[in-house]
Amino acid sequence: MSGAWKKYSLFYDLLELYKEEEAQFKEYVSYLCEGEYTVILFGSRARGDYKVYSDYDLLVIGEEVPKFPPTDAIELHFVKLGRLGEKIREFNTIVIDAFYEGKTLCDKLDIYESVKKQVFERVKGLKRVKDGWVKGD
């Protein structure tokens, strides 16, 4: 059988798109990790329950806003380092979720472990459920 089916296959097109988005993600993370940022992957990609069409949720912490991602498949959430404590006190779910269930991709600011402890202290008595946070048992 020839490879002619590849030219007309929706599956093949989606697979190629997925590979391209994955390559763009890796390149973008490499760019971020060369700078002075702490970068955390969170959401379905970090948990491992993602689908081919799932985006890459990134929490990026630093002093300067990084350049925008090269693809809509990367959801960038930027927090200035000086506002991180405020975001935790306000229970910003992006910040809370990223430190609670995310994976550190790089930590040039050397803050991940100490901030993670703050987050775990903040969620004491709460339970993570599919749609957010509830009071624990």
mmCIF file of C-alpha atoms in Angstrom:
data_model
loop_
_atom_site.group_PDB
_atom_site.id
_atom_site.type_symbol
_atom_site.label_atom_id
_atom_site.label_comp_id
_atom_site.label_asym_id
_atom_site.label_seq_id
_atom_site.Cartn_x
_atom_site.Cartn_y
_atom_site.Cartn_z
ATOM 1 C CA MET A 1 0.000 0.000 0.000
ATOM 2 C CA SER A 2 1.327 3.432 -0.886
ATOM 3 C CA GLY A 3 1.502 6.453 1.403
ATOM 4 C CA ALA A 4 -1.124 8.261 -0.703
ATOM 5 C CA TRP A 5 -3.672 8.036 2.134
ATOM 6 C CA LYS A 6 -1.527 10.495 4.096
ATOM 7 C CA LYS A 7 -2.439 13.291 1.702
ATOM 8 C CA TYR A 8 -6.143 12.971 2.484
ATOM 9 C CA SER A 9 -6.245 11.725 6.006
ATOM 10 C CA LEU A 10 -7.697 14.029 8.645
ATOM 11 C CA PHE A 11 -5.978 11.918 11.271
ATOM 12 C CA TYR A 12 -2.616 12.444 9.577
ATOM 13 C CA ASP A 13 -3.247 16.216 9.407
ATOM 14 C CA LEU A 14 -4.140 16.342 13.089
ATOM 15 C CA LEU A 15 -1.092 14.297 14.005
ATOM 16 C CA GLU A 16 1.149 16.663 12.049
ATOM 17 C CA LEU A 17 -0.491 19.672 13.714
ATOM 18 C CA TYR A 18 0.017 18.069 17.136
ATOM 19 C CA LYS A 19 3.697 17.447 16.373
ATOM 20 C CA GLU A 20 4.139 21.043 15.212
ATOM 21 C CA GLU A 21 2.439 22.434 18.349
ATOM 22 C CA GLU A 22 4.563 20.189 20.557
ATOM 23 C CA ALA A 23 7.736 21.418 18.839
ATOM 24 C CA GLN A 24 6.604 25.048 19.242
ATOM 25 C CA PHE A 25 5.875 24.393 22.923
ATOM 26 C CA LYS A 26 9.340 22.928 23.516
ATOM 27 C CA GLU A 27 10.994 25.818 21.697
ATOM 28 C CA TYR A 28 8.983 28.395 23.657
ATOM 29 C CA VAL A 29 9.793 26.734 26.999
ATOM 30 C CA SER A 30 13.456 26.697 26.023
ATOM 31 C CA TYR A 31 13.263 30.452 25.343
ATOM 32 C CA LEU A 32 11.567 31.052 28.720
ATOM 33 C CA CYS A 33 14.046 28.914 30.625
ATOM 34 C CA GLU A 34 16.962 30.880 29.174
ATOM 35 C CA GLY A 35 15.521 33.974 30.889
ATOM 36 C CA GLU A 36 14.939 34.856 34.514
ATOM 37 C CA TYR A 37 11.656 33.011 34.968
ATOM 38 C CA THR A 38 10.055 30.260 36.942
ATOM 39 C CA VAL A 39 7.923 28.226 34.526
ATOM 40 C CA ILE A 40 5.266 25.727 35.592
ATOM 41 C CA LEU A 41 3.192 23.487 33.335
ATOM 42 C CA PHE A 42 -0.219 22.805 34.850
ATOM 43 C CA GLY A 43 -3.638 21.523 33.856
ATOM 44 C CA SER A 44 -4.296 18.397 31.853
ATOM 45 C CA ARG A 45 -0.832 18.302 30.274
ATOM 46 C CA ALA A 46 0.792 18.226 33.725
ATOM 47 C CA ARG A 47 -1.707 15.729 35.142
ATOM 48 C CA GLY A 48 -1.357 13.431 32.134
ATOM 49 C CA ASP A 49 -5.064 13.339 31.273
ATOM 50 C CA TYR A 50 -4.799 15.552 28.182
ATOM 51 C CA LYS A 51 -6.200 14.945 24.724
ATOM 52 C CA VAL A 52 -4.500 15.647 21.405
ATOM 53 C CA TYR A 53 -6.368 18.968 21.222
ATOM 54 C CA SER A 54 -5.548 20.065 24.804
ATOM 55 C CA ASP A 55 -3.592 23.263 25.201
ATOM 56 C CA TYR A 56 -0.445 23.781 27.251
ATOM 57 C CA ASP A 57 -1.175 25.841 30.379
ATOM 58 C CA LEU A 58 1.924 27.707 31.555
ATOM 59 C CA LEU A 59 2.353 29.845 34.634
ATOM 60 C CA VAL A 60 5.357 32.105 34.101
ATOM 61 C CA ILE A 61 6.700 34.174 36.996
ATOM 62 C CA GLY A 62 9.238 36.925 36.530
ATOM 63 C CA GLU A 63 9.875 40.658 36.412
ATOM 64 C CA GLU A 64 9.368 41.219 32.673
ATOM 65 C CA VAL A 65 6.476 39.976 30.577
ATOM 66 C CA PRO A 66 7.906 37.422 28.112
ATOM 67 C CA LYS A 67 7.202 37.483 24.398
ATOM 68 C CA PHE A 68 3.881 35.946 23.436
ATOM 69 C CA PRO A 69 3.731 32.236 22.582
ATOM 70 C CA PRO A 70 4.028 31.268 18.913
ATOM 71 C CA THR A 71 0.760 29.318 18.935
ATOM 72 C CA ASP A 72 -2.709 29.475 20.483
ATOM 73 C CA ALA A 73 -2.032 25.981 21.824
ATOM 74 C CA ILE A 74 0.037 27.608 24.586
ATOM 75 C CA GLU A 75 -2.008 29.395 27.248
ATOM 76 C CA LEU A 76 0.358 31.850 28.926
ATOM 77 C CA HIS A 77 -0.409 33.107 32.445
ATOM 78 C CA PHE A 78 2.162 35.661 33.601
ATOM 79 C CA VAL A 79 2.525 36.893 37.190
ATOM 80 C CA LYS A 80 5.041 39.482 38.306
ATOM 81 C CA LEU A 81 7.245 38.096 41.039
ATOM 82 C CA GLY A 82 6.310 40.924 43.417
ATOM 83 C CA ARG A 83 2.599 40.108 43.123
ATOM 84 C CA LEU A 84 2.853 36.361 43.701
ATOM 85 C CA GLY A 85 2.095 36.499 47.442
ATOM 86 C CA GLU A 86 -0.941 38.676 46.772
ATOM 87 C CA LYS A 87 -2.223 36.175 44.192
ATOM 88 C CA ILE A 88 -1.922 33.372 46.751
ATOM 89 C CA ARG A 89 -3.750 35.391 49.436
ATOM 90 C CA GLU A 90 -6.513 36.224 46.920
ATOM 91 C CA PHE A 91 -6.774 32.509 46.071
ATOM 92 C CA ASN A 92 -6.032 33.048 42.409
ATOM 93 C CA THR A 93 -6.875 29.577 41.126
ATOM 94 C CA ILE A 94 -4.364 29.713 38.283
ATOM 95 C CA VAL A 95 -1.503 30.290 40.713
ATOM 96 C CA ILE A 96 -2.922 27.873 43.300
ATOM 97 C CA ASP A 97 -3.515 25.103 40.762
ATOM 98 C CA ALA A 98 -0.124 25.548 39.100
ATOM 99 C CA PHE A 99 1.777 25.140 42.360
ATOM 100 C CA TYR A 100 -0.580 22.457 43.685
ATOM 101 C CA GLU A 101 -0.584 20.087 40.711
ATOM 102 C CA GLY A 102 1.843 21.531 38.192
ATOM 103 C CA LYS A 103 5.273 20.454 37.026
ATOM 104 C CA THR A 104 8.223 22.791 37.203
ATOM 105 C CA LEU A 105 9.886 23.214 33.842
ATOM 106 C CA CYS A 106 12.543 25.599 35.160
ATOM 107 C CA ASP A 107 13.058 27.695 38.276
ATOM 108 C CA LYS A 108 15.648 30.372 37.528
ATOM 109 C CA LEU A 109 14.183 32.496 40.331
ATOM 110 C CA ASP A 110 14.700 29.662 42.844
ATOM 111 C CA ILE A 111 11.257 30.199 44.380
ATOM 112 C CA TYR A 112 9.304 27.064 43.527
ATOM 113 C CA GLU A 113 9.718 25.064 46.745
ATOM 114 C CA SER A 114 9.094 27.994 49.106
ATOM 115 C CA VAL A 115 6.050 29.205 47.157
ATOM 116 C CA LYS A 116 4.683 25.667 46.927
ATOM 117 C CA LYS A 117 4.804 25.493 50.739
ATOM 118 C CA GLN A 118 2.827 28.767 50.920
ATOM 119 C CA VAL A 119 0.234 27.373 48.527
ATOM 120 C CA PHE A 120 -0.134 24.122 50.463
ATOM 121 C CA GLU A 121 -0.567 26.160 53.635
ATOM 122 C CA ARG A 122 -3.219 28.279 51.877
ATOM 123 C CA VAL A 123 -5.252 25.229 50.761
ATOM 124 C CA LYS A 124 -5.256 23.512 54.159
ATOM 125 C CA GLY A 125 -8.792 22.374 54.930
ATOM 126 C CA LEU A 126 -9.736 22.510 51.245
ATOM 127 C CA LYS A 127 -10.054 19.739 48.721
ATOM 128 C CA ARG A 128 -9.281 19.897 44.997
ATOM 129 C CA VAL A 129 -12.191 18.693 42.877
ATOM 130 C CA LYS A 130 -12.677 18.628 39.116
ATOM 131 C CA ASP A 131 -14.240 22.091 38.946
ATOM 132 C CA GLY A 132 -12.209 23.886 41.621
ATOM 133 C CA TRP A 133 -11.822 23.846 45.386
ATOM 134 C CA VAL A 134 -14.273 22.933 48.176
ATOM 135 C CA LYS A 135 -14.071 22.688 51.944
ATOM 136 C CA GLY A 136 -12.534 19.362 52.879
ATOM 137 C CA ASP A 137 -13.978 16.697 55.141
#
